Amino acid sequence: MKKYSAFAIAREAFRQHTGWERAWAKSEPKKKYDVIIVGAGGHGLATAYHLGKNFGITNVAIIEKGWLGGGNTGRNTTIIRSNYLQDPSAAIYEKARSLYETMSQDLNYNVMFSPRGVIMLAQTQHEVRGYQRTAHANALQGVKTEWISPQRVKELVPIMNIDGPRYPVLGGLYQARGGTARHDAVAWGYARACSDMGMDIIQQCEVTGVRTTAGKVVGVDTTKGPIDCDKLGMVVAGHASVLAQKAGFRLPIESVALQALVSEPIKPCMDVVVMANTVHGYMSQSDKGEMVIGGGTDGYNNYTQRGSFHHIEETVRALVETFPMIARLKMLRQWGGIVDVTGDRSPILSKTPVEGIFVNCGWGTGGFKAIPGSGWAMAELMAKGHSPLTEEFSMFRFREVKFIDESVAAGVAH
Ligand SMILES: Cc1cc2nc3c(=O)[nH]c(=O)nc-3n(C[C@H](O)[C@H](O)[C@H](O)COP(=O)(O)OP(=O)(O)OC[C@H]3O[C@@H](n4cnc5c(N)ncnc54)[C@H](O)[C@@H]3O)c2cc1C
C-alpha cells in the first residue's frame, strides 16, 4: 500500500492523479478463514483491523450484505464523547475517544477527527443533578469533563438562547476533547488497512445461515456460497437479533429506526457540538456548513432505513426555542438507520451459547464514538477469549440482572 502524504499529493498533481491505487482490494470468498466478521460497519472493520494489528490474525474475511459503511456507520451524526456514568462504559468509550485522537496517523487516512467540544445541556433540575453526578463520576474515572454554568454555555455557543420560556439552560456537562469525525472516512480508513494486511472484504454478500457442529461454529452460508471458519464475529447492529436467530440463540435487542437531517450550508456559526436531551435534539455544524441535526428514535420497533416527515417537525420544533436561528433554515435531506437497543442502553460484546461465535452489538443510538475501542476490545475477546474491556458487557448479564444502566447518558442522546 502506498503511503498517503503531502509528497504523494504533490507527485500525483504532476501526473494528473493517475498513480493512486484502489484503497482496498475487491475480493471473492475463499473456502475457509480463521475468522469471519459479518458486517463491514465501523465496529466490524475495527475488530478485523485490531485482530490483525494487535494479534497477527490476518486470515480474516469481512462479509457485508450491502456496501462497506452503508449501515449506521455511514448514517450517524458523528458525535464522539466518553462522558458516561458507569465505570465499564467510561473505560471502553474513553479508550475509543483516545484512539480517535491518533486514528488518522495510525491508519494513514484522514478521518477528520475534530475535538471541538461537546456540551450536554441541562434544561431541568433533574438533568442538573444527573449531569453533576456524571461529572463527579468522570473525575473518579479519569475522564476529563466539567460542569459549566449557563453563562459559560452562552460564551461557547453565542447563537444559543439560554433564557427559553419552557426550558432555560441551567448549565451543561462539557467535554472539551469530545467532538466529531468523518464517519465514512473511519470505515474507509479501516477497510484500507485491513485490505493491506491481506484480509478479504467481501461486499454484496449476505450471510443467510450459520452452520454449527456439536455446539461449535464451522461456517456460514452466504449468497456467494458456503464459507468455513474457526471463529465468527457477528457485528451487524440493527440486524443482530436476526443473525443470532440463524445461529440458534436469542439476543435481548430491539431494533428501531433513528433519524437525522441536515440543513442547507451556512457560514460557520457554531464550533461546539450541543445535545439537548430534555427536548430530544442535538446539533453540530459540518465542515461544509450544514447544520447536522438529530432527534430521538421512532416510537415503535421497525426495520425501515428511512426518514419520516413528522420527525423533521418534532426535532426542529424541539430545538427552535434554544436555537431560534434554525427556524429560518431550509432542511436539505433526512435519513434513518436501524439501531440495536438493549434494555440497559449498554452494548453487548460477548461470547455466545455457540462455541466460536462472538457478538458485538447493542450500541444503539451511540456507537459511532465507540468504534475504535470496541474493535480493540472485541479483537482481544475473539483472539484470547477474554478482555478486561468487555467483561461486564456479556449478553448473559440480563439473565444475571447485572445491568449497566446508561439510560441517562445513552437513552436518547449520542
Ligand atoms: C441517525 C443516526 C444518528 C446517530 N448518531 C450517532 C452519533 O452522533 N454518535 C454516535 O456515537 N453514534 C451515533 N449513532 C449510532 C451509530 O451510528 C451506530 O451505533 C454505529 O454506527 C454502529 O456501527 P456498526 O458497525 O455496529 O453497525 P453498521 O454500521 O450498521 O454495520 C453493520 C453492517 O452489517 C451489515 N449486515 C447486516 N446483516 C448482515 C448479513 N446477514 N450479512 C452481511 N452483512 C450484514 C449491514 O449491511 C451493515 O453494513 C447514530 C445512528 C443513527 C442511525
Coordinates of C-alpha atoms and ligand atoms in Angstrom, one line a residue:
M1 CA 0.0 0.0 0.0
K2 CA 1.4 3.4 -1.0
K3 CA 1.5 5.9 1.9
Y4 CA -0.7 9.0 1.7
S5 CA 1.4 12.1 2.3
A6 CA 1.9 15.7 1.2
F7 CA 4.7 14.4 -1.0
A8 CA 2.3 11.9 -2.7
I9 CA -0.3 14.6 -3.3
A10 CA 2.4 16.8 -5.0
R11 CA 3.7 13.8 -7.0
E12 CA 0.2 12.9 -8.2
A13 CA -0.6 16.5 -9.1
F14 CA 2.3 16.3 -11.6
R15 CA 1.0 13.2 -13.3
Q16 CA -2.7 14.0 -13.3
H17 CA -3.5 11.8 -10.4
T18 CA -3.0 8.6 -12.4
G19 CA -0.9 6.9 -9.8
W20 CA -3.4 6.4 -6.9
E21 CA -4.2 2.8 -6.1
R22 CA -7.6 1.4 -5.1
A23 CA -7.9 2.0 -1.4
W24 CA -8.9 -1.7 -0.8
A25 CA -9.0 -4.8 -3.0
K26 CA -12.2 -6.3 -4.3
S27 CA -12.3 -9.8 -3.0
E28 CA -14.2 -13.0 -3.7
P29 CA -14.7 -15.5 -0.8
K30 CA -12.1 -18.3 -0.2
K31 CA -13.2 -21.7 1.0
K32 CA -12.1 -21.1 4.6
Y33 CA -10.9 -18.4 7.0
D34 CA -9.6 -18.4 10.6
V35 CA -12.1 -15.7 11.4
I36 CA -15.2 -14.3 9.6
I37 CA -16.6 -11.0 10.7
V38 CA -20.2 -10.4 9.5
G39 CA -20.9 -6.7 8.9
A40 CA -18.5 -4.1 7.4
G41 CA -19.6 -1.2 9.5
G42 CA -17.1 0.6 11.7
H43 CA -17.3 -2.0 14.5
G44 CA -16.8 -5.0 12.2
L45 CA -13.9 -3.3 10.4
A46 CA -12.3 -2.1 13.6
T47 CA -12.5 -5.6 15.0
A48 CA -10.8 -7.1 11.9
Y49 CA -8.2 -4.3 12.0
H50 CA -7.2 -5.0 15.6
L51 CA -7.2 -8.8 15.1
G52 CA -4.5 -8.2 12.5
K53 CA -2.7 -5.3 14.2
N54 CA -2.7 -6.5 17.8
F55 CA -2.7 -10.3 17.4
G56 CA -1.3 -11.0 13.9
I57 CA -4.5 -12.8 12.9
T58 CA -4.9 -11.8 9.2
N59 CA -6.7 -14.8 7.6
V60 CA -9.9 -12.9 8.0
A61 CA -12.9 -12.2 5.8
I62 CA -15.3 -9.3 6.5
I63 CA -18.6 -10.0 4.8
E64 CA -21.1 -7.3 4.0
K65 CA -24.5 -7.7 2.5
G66 CA -24.6 -4.1 1.2
W67 CA -21.7 -1.8 0.8
L68 CA -19.0 -1.1 3.3
G69 CA -20.0 1.6 5.8
G70 CA -23.5 1.7 4.3
G71 CA -25.3 0.8 7.6
N72 CA -25.4 3.0 10.7
T73 CA -21.7 3.9 10.3
G74 CA -22.4 6.0 7.3
R75 CA -25.7 7.4 8.6
N76 CA -24.9 8.8 12.0
T77 CA -24.3 12.3 13.2
T78 CA -20.7 11.5 14.2
I79 CA -20.7 12.7 17.8
I80 CA -17.8 11.5 19.8
R81 CA -17.6 11.7 23.6
S82 CA -16.9 9.5 26.6
N83 CA -18.8 11.1 29.5
Y84 CA -20.7 8.1 30.6
L85 CA -21.8 7.3 34.1
Q86 CA -20.8 3.7 34.8
D87 CA -17.2 2.6 35.1
P88 CA -17.2 -0.1 32.4
S89 CA -18.8 2.3 29.9
A90 CA -16.4 5.1 30.7
A91 CA -13.5 2.7 30.2
I92 CA -14.5 1.5 26.8
Y93 CA -15.7 4.9 25.5
E94 CA -12.6 6.7 26.8
K95 CA -10.4 4.1 25.2
A96 CA -12.2 4.7 21.9
R97 CA -12.0 8.5 22.3
S98 CA -8.3 8.4 22.9
L99 CA -7.8 6.1 19.9
Y100 CA -9.7 8.7 17.8
E101 CA -7.0 11.2 18.7
T102 CA -4.4 9.4 16.7
M103 CA -6.5 7.4 14.3
S104 CA -5.6 9.5 11.2
Q105 CA -1.9 8.8 11.9
D106 CA -2.4 5.1 12.8
L107 CA -4.4 4.4 9.7
N108 CA -2.6 6.9 7.4
Y109 CA -6.0 8.1 6.5
N110 CA -7.6 11.5 7.4
V111 CA -10.7 10.7 9.4
M112 CA -11.1 14.5 10.2
F113 CA -11.3 14.0 13.9
S114 CA -12.3 17.4 15.3
P115 CA -12.2 17.6 19.1
R116 CA -14.3 20.8 19.1
G117 CA -16.0 20.0 22.4
V118 CA -19.4 18.6 23.3
I119 CA -21.9 20.2 25.7
M120 CA -24.9 18.2 27.0
L121 CA -27.4 20.9 28.1
A122 CA -29.2 20.6 31.4
Q123 CA -32.6 22.1 31.0
T124 CA -34.4 20.6 34.0
Q125 CA -33.4 20.3 37.7
H126 CA -33.4 16.5 37.1
E127 CA -30.8 16.9 34.4
V128 CA -28.7 19.3 36.6
R129 CA -28.5 16.6 39.3
G130 CA -27.8 13.8 36.7
Y131 CA -25.0 15.6 34.9
Q132 CA -23.4 16.9 38.0
R133 CA -23.3 13.3 39.2
T134 CA -21.8 12.2 35.9
A135 CA -19.1 14.9 36.2
H136 CA -18.2 13.6 39.6
A137 CA -18.1 10.0 38.3
N138 CA -16.0 11.1 35.3
A139 CA -13.5 12.8 37.7
L140 CA -13.1 9.5 39.5
Q141 CA -12.8 7.6 36.2
G142 CA -10.1 9.9 34.9
V143 CA -12.4 11.1 32.1
K144 CA -11.9 14.9 31.7
T145 CA -15.3 16.6 31.8
E146 CA -16.7 19.6 33.7
W147 CA -20.0 21.1 34.8
I148 CA -20.3 24.5 33.3
S149 CA -22.6 27.5 34.1
P150 CA -25.3 28.9 31.7
Q151 CA -23.1 31.9 31.1
R152 CA -20.2 29.7 30.0
V153 CA -22.6 27.8 27.7
K154 CA -23.5 31.1 26.1
E155 CA -19.8 32.1 25.7
L156 CA -19.1 28.8 23.9
V157 CA -22.3 28.9 21.8
P158 CA -23.3 32.5 21.2
I159 CA -26.2 31.6 18.9
M160 CA -28.0 29.8 21.7
N161 CA -30.9 31.3 23.6
I162 CA -30.3 30.3 27.2
D163 CA -33.4 32.0 28.6
G164 CA -36.1 30.0 26.8
P165 CA -39.5 30.2 28.4
R166 CA -40.1 26.5 28.7
Y167 CA -36.6 25.1 29.1
P168 CA -34.0 27.7 30.1
V169 CA -30.4 26.4 30.1
L170 CA -29.4 25.7 33.7
G171 CA -25.8 24.5 32.9
G172 CA -24.1 21.8 30.9
L173 CA -21.8 18.8 31.1
Y174 CA -18.9 19.8 28.9
Q175 CA -16.2 17.5 27.4
A176 CA -13.6 19.7 25.7
R177 CA -11.9 16.8 23.9
G178 CA -15.2 15.4 22.6
G179 CA -16.2 16.2 19.0
T180 CA -16.8 14.7 15.6
A181 CA -15.1 12.7 12.9
R182 CA -15.9 12.0 9.3
H183 CA -17.9 8.7 9.5
D184 CA -17.3 7.4 6.0
A185 CA -13.5 8.0 6.4
V186 CA -13.5 5.9 9.6
A187 CA -14.9 3.0 7.7
W188 CA -12.7 3.6 4.6
G189 CA -9.6 4.0 6.6
Y190 CA -10.1 0.7 8.5
A191 CA -11.0 -1.0 5.2
R192 CA -7.8 0.1 3.5
A193 CA -5.7 -1.0 6.5
C194 CA -7.5 -4.4 6.7
S195 CA -7.0 -5.0 2.9
D196 CA -3.4 -4.0 3.2
M197 CA -2.9 -6.8 5.9
G198 CA -4.3 -9.3 3.3
M199 CA -7.8 -9.6 4.7
D200 CA -10.7 -10.1 2.3
I201 CA -13.6 -7.5 2.3
I202 CA -16.5 -9.2 0.5
Q203 CA -19.3 -6.8 -0.3
Q204 CA -22.7 -7.5 -1.8
C205 CA -22.7 -10.9 0.1
E206 CA -25.4 -11.6 2.7
V207 CA -24.9 -14.2 5.4
T208 CA -28.0 -16.3 5.2
G209 CA -27.2 -19.1 7.6
V210 CA -24.8 -20.1 10.3
R211 CA -23.5 -23.7 10.3
T212 CA -22.6 -25.4 13.6
T213 CA -21.5 -28.9 14.6
A214 CA -21.7 -30.2 18.2
G215 CA -22.4 -26.7 19.5
K216 CA -19.4 -25.1 17.7
V217 CA -19.4 -22.9 14.7
V218 CA -18.0 -24.3 11.5
G219 CA -19.0 -21.8 8.9
V220 CA -21.7 -19.6 7.3
D221 CA -23.9 -19.8 4.3
T222 CA -23.9 -16.7 2.1
T223 CA -25.4 -15.5 -1.2
K224 CA -21.9 -16.3 -2.6
G225 CA -21.9 -19.8 -1.3
P226 CA -20.8 -21.5 1.9
I227 CA -17.6 -20.3 3.7
D228 CA -15.9 -22.2 6.6
C229 CA -14.4 -20.6 9.6
D230 CA -13.0 -21.4 13.0
K231 CA -14.4 -18.2 14.7
L232 CA -17.3 -16.0 13.8
G233 CA -17.9 -12.4 14.8
M234 CA -21.4 -11.1 14.4
V235 CA -21.2 -7.3 14.1
V236 CA -24.4 -6.3 12.3
A237 CA -26.0 -3.7 14.6
G238 CA -29.8 -3.5 13.9
H239 CA -29.8 -7.0 12.4
A240 CA -28.0 -8.6 15.3
S241 CA -31.1 -10.5 16.6
V242 CA -31.9 -11.7 13.0
L243 CA -28.5 -13.2 12.6
A244 CA -28.4 -14.6 16.1
Q245 CA -31.7 -16.4 15.4
K246 CA -29.9 -18.1 12.4
A247 CA -27.3 -19.4 14.8
G248 CA -30.0 -20.6 17.2
F249 CA -29.9 -18.2 20.1
R250 CA -31.8 -15.0 21.1
L251 CA -30.5 -11.6 21.9
P252 CA -32.1 -9.0 24.2
I253 CA -32.1 -6.4 21.4
E254 CA -34.9 -4.3 20.0
S255 CA -34.4 -2.8 16.5
V256 CA -35.7 0.7 15.8
A257 CA -35.1 3.5 13.3
L258 CA -33.2 6.5 14.4
Q259 CA -33.4 9.6 12.1
A260 CA -31.3 12.6 11.4
L261 CA -31.4 15.6 9.0
V262 CA -29.1 18.3 7.7
S263 CA -29.9 21.9 6.7
E264 CA -28.6 23.9 3.8
P265 CA -25.0 25.0 4.3
I266 CA -24.5 28.3 6.1
K267 CA -21.5 30.3 7.3
P268 CA -19.7 29.0 10.4
C269 CA -21.8 29.8 13.4
M270 CA -21.3 27.0 16.0
D271 CA -18.0 25.3 16.7
V272 CA -19.2 23.1 19.5
V273 CA -21.5 20.0 19.4
V274 CA -24.6 20.6 21.5
M275 CA -27.0 18.0 22.8
A276 CA -30.3 18.9 24.4
N277 CA -31.7 15.7 25.8
T278 CA -34.8 17.0 27.5
V279 CA -36.3 18.2 24.3
H280 CA -34.7 15.4 22.2
G281 CA -32.4 17.2 19.8
Y282 CA -28.7 17.7 19.1
M283 CA -26.8 19.7 16.6
S284 CA -23.4 20.4 15.2
Q285 CA -22.1 22.2 12.1
S286 CA -20.3 20.2 9.4
D287 CA -17.2 21.3 7.6
K288 CA -19.4 22.0 4.6
G289 CA -21.5 24.4 6.8
E290 CA -24.7 22.3 7.1
M291 CA -26.3 22.1 10.5
V292 CA -26.4 18.4 11.3
I293 CA -29.5 17.7 13.4
G294 CA -30.5 14.5 15.2
G295 CA -33.5 13.6 17.3
G296 CA -35.0 10.6 19.0
T297 CA -35.8 7.1 17.8
D298 CA -39.1 6.1 16.2
G299 CA -41.7 5.2 18.8
Y300 CA -42.1 1.6 17.6
N301 CA -39.8 -1.2 16.5
N302 CA -39.1 -1.3 12.8
Y303 CA -36.5 -2.0 10.1
T304 CA -37.2 0.9 7.8
Q305 CA -33.9 2.6 6.9
R306 CA -35.5 6.0 6.1
G307 CA -36.8 9.3 7.4
S308 CA -40.3 10.4 8.0
F309 CA -41.9 13.9 7.9
H310 CA -43.2 14.1 11.4
H311 CA -39.7 13.6 12.7
I312 CA -38.4 16.7 11.0
E313 CA -41.2 18.7 12.5
E314 CA -40.7 17.2 16.0
T315 CA -37.0 17.6 16.1
V316 CA -36.8 21.1 14.7
R317 CA -39.7 22.2 17.0
A318 CA -37.8 20.8 19.9
L319 CA -34.6 22.7 19.1
V320 CA -36.0 26.0 17.9
E321 CA -36.6 27.5 21.3
T322 CA -32.9 27.0 22.2
F323 CA -31.6 27.8 18.7
P324 CA -34.1 30.4 17.3
M325 CA -32.0 30.9 14.1
I326 CA -32.8 27.4 12.8
A327 CA -36.4 28.5 12.2
R328 CA -35.2 30.3 9.1
L329 CA -33.1 27.4 7.7
K330 CA -34.1 25.2 4.8
M331 CA -33.7 21.5 5.6
L332 CA -31.8 19.6 2.8
R333 CA -32.2 15.9 3.4
Q334 CA -33.1 13.4 6.1
W335 CA -32.4 9.7 6.6
G336 CA -32.7 6.8 9.1
G337 CA -30.7 3.9 10.3
I338 CA -31.7 0.8 12.2
V339 CA -30.2 0.9 15.7
D340 CA -29.9 -2.0 18.1
V341 CA -31.1 -1.1 21.5
T342 CA -30.7 -3.1 24.8
G343 CA -32.7 -2.7 27.9
D344 CA -29.9 -1.0 29.9
R345 CA -28.7 1.1 26.9
S346 CA -25.3 -0.5 27.1
P347 CA -23.7 -2.6 24.4
I348 CA -23.1 -6.4 24.2
L349 CA -19.5 -7.7 23.5
S350 CA -19.7 -11.3 24.3
K351 CA -19.2 -15.0 23.8
T352 CA -22.5 -16.7 22.9
P353 CA -24.1 -20.1 23.6
V354 CA -22.4 -21.3 20.4
E355 CA -18.7 -22.0 20.8
G356 CA -16.6 -19.9 18.4
I357 CA -19.4 -17.3 17.9
F358 CA -18.9 -13.8 19.4
V359 CA -21.3 -11.0 19.2
N360 CA -20.7 -7.2 19.2
C361 CA -24.0 -5.2 19.1
G362 CA -26.4 -3.2 21.2
W363 CA -24.6 0.1 20.6
G364 CA -28.0 1.6 19.9
T365 CA -28.1 5.3 19.2
G366 CA -24.5 6.0 20.2
G367 CA -21.9 3.5 18.8
F368 CA -20.0 5.6 16.3
K369 CA -18.0 7.2 19.1
A370 CA -17.1 3.7 20.4
I371 CA -15.8 2.2 17.1
P372 CA -12.0 2.1 17.8
G373 CA -12.4 1.0 21.4
S374 CA -15.0 -1.6 20.6
G375 CA -12.8 -3.0 17.8
W376 CA -9.8 -3.2 20.1
A377 CA -11.8 -5.0 22.9
M378 CA -13.7 -7.3 20.5
A379 CA -10.4 -8.4 18.8
E380 CA -8.9 -9.2 22.2
L381 CA -12.1 -11.2 23.2
M382 CA -12.0 -13.1 20.0
A383 CA -8.2 -13.8 20.0
K384 CA -7.7 -14.5 23.7
G385 CA -11.2 -15.5 24.9
H386 CA -11.4 -12.6 27.4
S387 CA -10.8 -8.9 27.5
P388 CA -10.8 -6.5 30.5
L389 CA -12.9 -4.0 28.5
T390 CA -15.7 -6.5 27.6
E391 CA -16.0 -8.4 30.9
E392 CA -19.1 -6.5 32.1
F393 CA -20.8 -6.4 28.6
S394 CA -21.7 -10.1 28.4
M395 CA -25.0 -10.9 26.8
F396 CA -25.7 -13.1 29.9
R397 CA -25.8 -10.0 32.2
F398 CA -29.5 -9.6 31.5
R399 CA -30.1 -13.1 32.9
E400 CA -27.9 -12.4 35.9
V401 CA -29.5 -8.9 36.5
K402 CA -26.1 -7.2 36.2
F403 CA -27.3 -4.2 34.2
I404 CA -25.0 -1.3 33.2
D405 CA -27.6 1.4 33.3
E406 CA -26.7 4.2 30.9
S407 CA -30.2 5.4 30.2
V408 CA -29.3 8.9 31.3
A409 CA -26.2 9.0 29.1
A410 CA -27.3 6.9 26.2
G411 CA -31.1 6.5 26.1
V412 CA -31.7 9.4 23.8
A413 CA -28.5 11.1 23.2
H414 CA -25.5 10.2 21.1
Ligands
LIG1 C1 -29.3 8.7 12.5 C2 -28.3 8.2 13.4 C3 -27.5 9.0 14.2 C4 -26.5 8.5 15.1 N1 -25.7 9.4 15.7 C5 -24.7 8.9 16.4 C6 -23.7 9.8 17.0 O1 -23.8 11.1 16.8 N2 -22.7 9.3 17.7 C7 -22.6 8.0 17.9 O2 -21.6 7.6 18.6 N3 -23.4 7.1 17.3 C8 -24.5 7.5 16.6 N4 -25.3 6.6 16.0 C9 -25.1 5.2 16.3 C10 -24.0 4.6 15.4 O3 -24.2 5.0 14.0 C11 -24.0 3.1 15.5 O4 -24.0 2.7 16.8 C12 -22.8 2.5 14.8 O5 -22.5 3.1 13.6 C13 -22.9 1.0 14.7 O6 -21.9 0.5 13.9 P1 -21.9 -1.0 13.5 O7 -20.6 -1.2 12.7 O8 -22.1 -1.8 14.6 O9 -23.1 -1.1 12.5 P2 -23.4 -0.8 11.0 O10 -22.6 0.4 10.5 O11 -24.9 -0.7 10.8 O12 -22.8 -2.1 10.3 C14 -23.5 -3.3 10.3 C15 -23.4 -3.9 8.9 O13 -23.8 -5.2 8.9 C16 -24.4 -5.5 7.7 N5 -25.2 -6.7 7.8 C17 -26.4 -6.9 8.5 N6 -26.9 -8.1 8.3 C18 -26.0 -8.8 7.5 C19 -25.9 -10.1 7.0 N7 -26.8 -11.0 7.3 N8 -24.9 -10.4 6.2 C20 -23.9 -9.5 5.9 N9 -23.9 -8.2 6.4 C21 -24.9 -7.9 7.2 C22 -25.2 -4.2 7.3 O14 -25.4 -4.1 6.0 C23 -24.2 -3.1 7.9 O15 -23.4 -2.6 6.9 C24 -26.3 7.1 15.2 C25 -27.1 6.2 14.4 C26 -28.1 6.7 13.5 C27 -28.9 5.8 12.7

